[in-house]
Short mmCIF file of C-alpha atoms and ligand atoms in Angstrom, two decimals:
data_model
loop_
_atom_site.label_atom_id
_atom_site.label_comp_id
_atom_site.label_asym_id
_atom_site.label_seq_id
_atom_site.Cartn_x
_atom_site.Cartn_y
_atom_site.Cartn_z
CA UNK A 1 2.12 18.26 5.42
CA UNK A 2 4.15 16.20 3.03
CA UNK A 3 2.66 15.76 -1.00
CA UNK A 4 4.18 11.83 -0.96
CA UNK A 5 2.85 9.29 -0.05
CA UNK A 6 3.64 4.69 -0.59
CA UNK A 7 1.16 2.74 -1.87
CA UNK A 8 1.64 -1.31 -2.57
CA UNK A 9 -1.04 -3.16 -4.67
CA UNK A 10 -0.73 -6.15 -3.04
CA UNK A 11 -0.47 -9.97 -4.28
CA UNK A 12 -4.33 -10.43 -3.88
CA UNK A 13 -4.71 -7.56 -6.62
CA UNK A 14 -2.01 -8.05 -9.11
CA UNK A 15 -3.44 -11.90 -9.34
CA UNK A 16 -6.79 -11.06 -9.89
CA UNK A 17 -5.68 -8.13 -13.21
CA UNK A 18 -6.82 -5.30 -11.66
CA UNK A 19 -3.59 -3.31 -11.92
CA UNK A 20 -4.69 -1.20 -14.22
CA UNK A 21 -8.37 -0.21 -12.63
CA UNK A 22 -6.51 0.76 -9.59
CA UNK A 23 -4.41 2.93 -10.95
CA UNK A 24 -6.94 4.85 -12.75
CA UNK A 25 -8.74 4.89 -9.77
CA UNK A 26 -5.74 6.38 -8.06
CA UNK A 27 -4.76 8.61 -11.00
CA UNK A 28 -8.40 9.74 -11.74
CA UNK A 29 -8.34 11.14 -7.67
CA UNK A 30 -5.67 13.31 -8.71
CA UNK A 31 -2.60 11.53 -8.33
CA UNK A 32 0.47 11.98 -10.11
CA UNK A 33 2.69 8.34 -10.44
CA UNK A 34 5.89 9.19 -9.83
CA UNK A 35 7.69 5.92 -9.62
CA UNK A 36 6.60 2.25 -10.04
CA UNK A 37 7.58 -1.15 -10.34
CA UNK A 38 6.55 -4.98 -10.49
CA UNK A 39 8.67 -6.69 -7.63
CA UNK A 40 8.07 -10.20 -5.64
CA UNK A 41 9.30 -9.68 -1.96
CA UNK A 42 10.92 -12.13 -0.91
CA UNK A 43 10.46 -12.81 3.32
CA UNK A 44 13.25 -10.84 4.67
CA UNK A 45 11.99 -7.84 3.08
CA UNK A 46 8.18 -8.31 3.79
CA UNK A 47 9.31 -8.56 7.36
CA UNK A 48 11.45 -5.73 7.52
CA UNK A 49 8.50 -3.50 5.87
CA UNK A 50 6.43 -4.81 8.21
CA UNK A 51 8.99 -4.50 11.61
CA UNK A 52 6.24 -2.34 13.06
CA UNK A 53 3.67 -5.14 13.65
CA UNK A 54 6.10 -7.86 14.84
CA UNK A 55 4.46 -8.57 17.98
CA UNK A 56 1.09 -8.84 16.58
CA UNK A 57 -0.65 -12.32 15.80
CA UNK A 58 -1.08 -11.56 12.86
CA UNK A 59 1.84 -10.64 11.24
CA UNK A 60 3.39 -14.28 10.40
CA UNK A 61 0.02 -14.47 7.86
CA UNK A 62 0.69 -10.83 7.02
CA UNK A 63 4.47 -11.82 5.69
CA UNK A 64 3.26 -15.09 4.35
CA UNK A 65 0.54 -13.22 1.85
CA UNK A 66 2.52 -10.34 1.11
CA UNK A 67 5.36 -12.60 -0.40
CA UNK A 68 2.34 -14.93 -1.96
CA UNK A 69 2.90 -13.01 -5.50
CA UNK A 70 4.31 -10.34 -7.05
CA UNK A 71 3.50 -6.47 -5.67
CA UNK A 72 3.44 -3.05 -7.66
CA UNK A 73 4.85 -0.38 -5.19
CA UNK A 74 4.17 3.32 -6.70
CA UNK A 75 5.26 6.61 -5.26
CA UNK A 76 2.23 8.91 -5.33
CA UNK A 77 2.05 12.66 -5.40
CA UNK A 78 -0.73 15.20 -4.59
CA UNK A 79 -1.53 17.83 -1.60
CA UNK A 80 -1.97 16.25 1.27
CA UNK A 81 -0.70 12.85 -0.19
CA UNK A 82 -1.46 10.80 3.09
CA UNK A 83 -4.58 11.93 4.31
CA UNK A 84 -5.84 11.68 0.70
CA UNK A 85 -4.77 8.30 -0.12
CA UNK A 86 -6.14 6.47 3.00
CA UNK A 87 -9.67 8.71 2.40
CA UNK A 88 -9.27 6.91 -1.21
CA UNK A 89 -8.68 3.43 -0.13
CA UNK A 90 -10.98 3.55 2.46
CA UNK A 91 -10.92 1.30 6.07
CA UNK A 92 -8.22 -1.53 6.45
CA UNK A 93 -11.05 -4.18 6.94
CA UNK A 94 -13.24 -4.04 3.49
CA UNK A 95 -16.29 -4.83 5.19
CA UNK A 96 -15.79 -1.94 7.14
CA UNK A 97 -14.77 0.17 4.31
CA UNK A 98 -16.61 2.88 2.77
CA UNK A 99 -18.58 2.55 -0.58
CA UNK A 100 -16.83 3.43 -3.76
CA UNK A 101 -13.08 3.47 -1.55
CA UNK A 102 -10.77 1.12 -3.49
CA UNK A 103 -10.65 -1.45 -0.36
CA UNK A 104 -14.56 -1.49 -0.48
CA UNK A 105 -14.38 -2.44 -4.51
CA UNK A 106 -11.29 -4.73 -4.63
CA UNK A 107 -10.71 -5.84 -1.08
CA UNK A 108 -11.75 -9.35 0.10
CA UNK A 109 -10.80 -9.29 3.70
CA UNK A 110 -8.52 -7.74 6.11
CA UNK A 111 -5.65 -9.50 5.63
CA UNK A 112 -6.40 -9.15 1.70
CA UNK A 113 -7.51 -5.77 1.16
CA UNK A 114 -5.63 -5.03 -2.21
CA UNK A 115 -3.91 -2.01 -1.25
CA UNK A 116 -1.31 -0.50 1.32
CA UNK A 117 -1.14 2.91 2.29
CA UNK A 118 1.32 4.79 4.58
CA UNK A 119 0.09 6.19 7.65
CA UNK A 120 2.02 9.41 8.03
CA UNK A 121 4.38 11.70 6.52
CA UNK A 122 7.61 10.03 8.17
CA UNK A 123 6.61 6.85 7.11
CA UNK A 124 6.03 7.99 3.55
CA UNK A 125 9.13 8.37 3.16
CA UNK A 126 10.79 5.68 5.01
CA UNK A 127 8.31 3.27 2.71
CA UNK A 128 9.68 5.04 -0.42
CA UNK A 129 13.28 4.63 0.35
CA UNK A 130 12.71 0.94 1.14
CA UNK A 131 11.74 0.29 -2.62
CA UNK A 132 13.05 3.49 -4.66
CA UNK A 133 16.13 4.19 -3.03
CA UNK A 134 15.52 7.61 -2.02
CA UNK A 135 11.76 9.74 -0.97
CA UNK A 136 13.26 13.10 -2.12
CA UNK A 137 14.44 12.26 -5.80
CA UNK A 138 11.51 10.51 -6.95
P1 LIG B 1 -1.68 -2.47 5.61
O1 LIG B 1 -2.28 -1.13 5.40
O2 LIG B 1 -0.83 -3.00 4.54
O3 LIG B 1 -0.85 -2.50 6.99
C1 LIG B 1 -0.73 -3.64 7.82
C2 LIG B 1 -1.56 -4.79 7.34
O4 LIG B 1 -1.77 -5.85 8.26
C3 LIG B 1 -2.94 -4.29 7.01
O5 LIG B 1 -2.89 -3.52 5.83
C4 LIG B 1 -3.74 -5.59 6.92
O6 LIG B 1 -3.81 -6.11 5.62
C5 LIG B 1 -2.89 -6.57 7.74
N1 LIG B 1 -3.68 -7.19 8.79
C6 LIG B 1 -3.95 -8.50 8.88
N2 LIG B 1 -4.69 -8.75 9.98
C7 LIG B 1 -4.91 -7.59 10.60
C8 LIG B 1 -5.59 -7.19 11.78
N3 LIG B 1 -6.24 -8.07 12.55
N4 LIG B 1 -5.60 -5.87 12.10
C9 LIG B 1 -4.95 -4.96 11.33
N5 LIG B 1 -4.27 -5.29 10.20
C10 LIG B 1 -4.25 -6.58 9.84
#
């Protein structure tokens, strides 16, 4: 069990000014920021963070929106960083979401569901790296 985890508030988020309420939600859940950053990816990136879903229909539109406007990416710290943070921000599809989960509150659909998450320890880190250099010095 790893105590790091990626999040991205995405484009949909940033342009509608609710930076700040996320991260209190995030912070007031126990999380510690450890890193952060405003950044606009530009395609080549979004599709290299993405690689995973390649072969999936949807991941042209996932690219597209995800280099739509600009992104905060934060490193996040508590026990059981993963687990925790997808319990936080809830179901990828809003809708589907549970009530009060940061996807549920800020999310308008499932391609624009204001948040990103990693999915496992691994990945935590390989997420970090991709926008803070390094998962272990942050
Ligand atoms: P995220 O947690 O950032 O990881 C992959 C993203 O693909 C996901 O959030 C969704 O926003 C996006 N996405 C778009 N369409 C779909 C879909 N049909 N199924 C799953 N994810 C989708």
């Amino acid at each position: 069990m790893s105590n790091k985890t990626l999040a991205i508030i995405k484009p949909d988020s940033v342009g509608n000014n609710v930076i700040g309420e996320i991260i209190s939600h995030i912070t007031k859940a126990g999380f510690k920021v450890k890193a952060m950053k405003l950044t606009k990816l530009s395609p080549e990136q979004a599709g290299n963070f993405y690689a995973v879903h390649k072969e999936r229909p949807f991941y042209q539109d996932l690219v597209d929106y995800m280099t739509s406007g600009p992104v905060v990416p934060l490193s996040l710290e508590k026990e059981n960083a993963v687990e925790e943070f997808r319990k936080l921000i809830g179901a990828t599809d809003p809708t589907k979401a549970e009530d009060g989960t940061i996807r549920k509150i800020f999310g308008k659909s499932i391609e624009n569901n204001a948040i990103h998450g990693s999915d496992s320890d691994e990945n935590a880190c390989i997420e970090t790296t991709f926008f803070f250099s390094s998962c272990e010095r942050v």
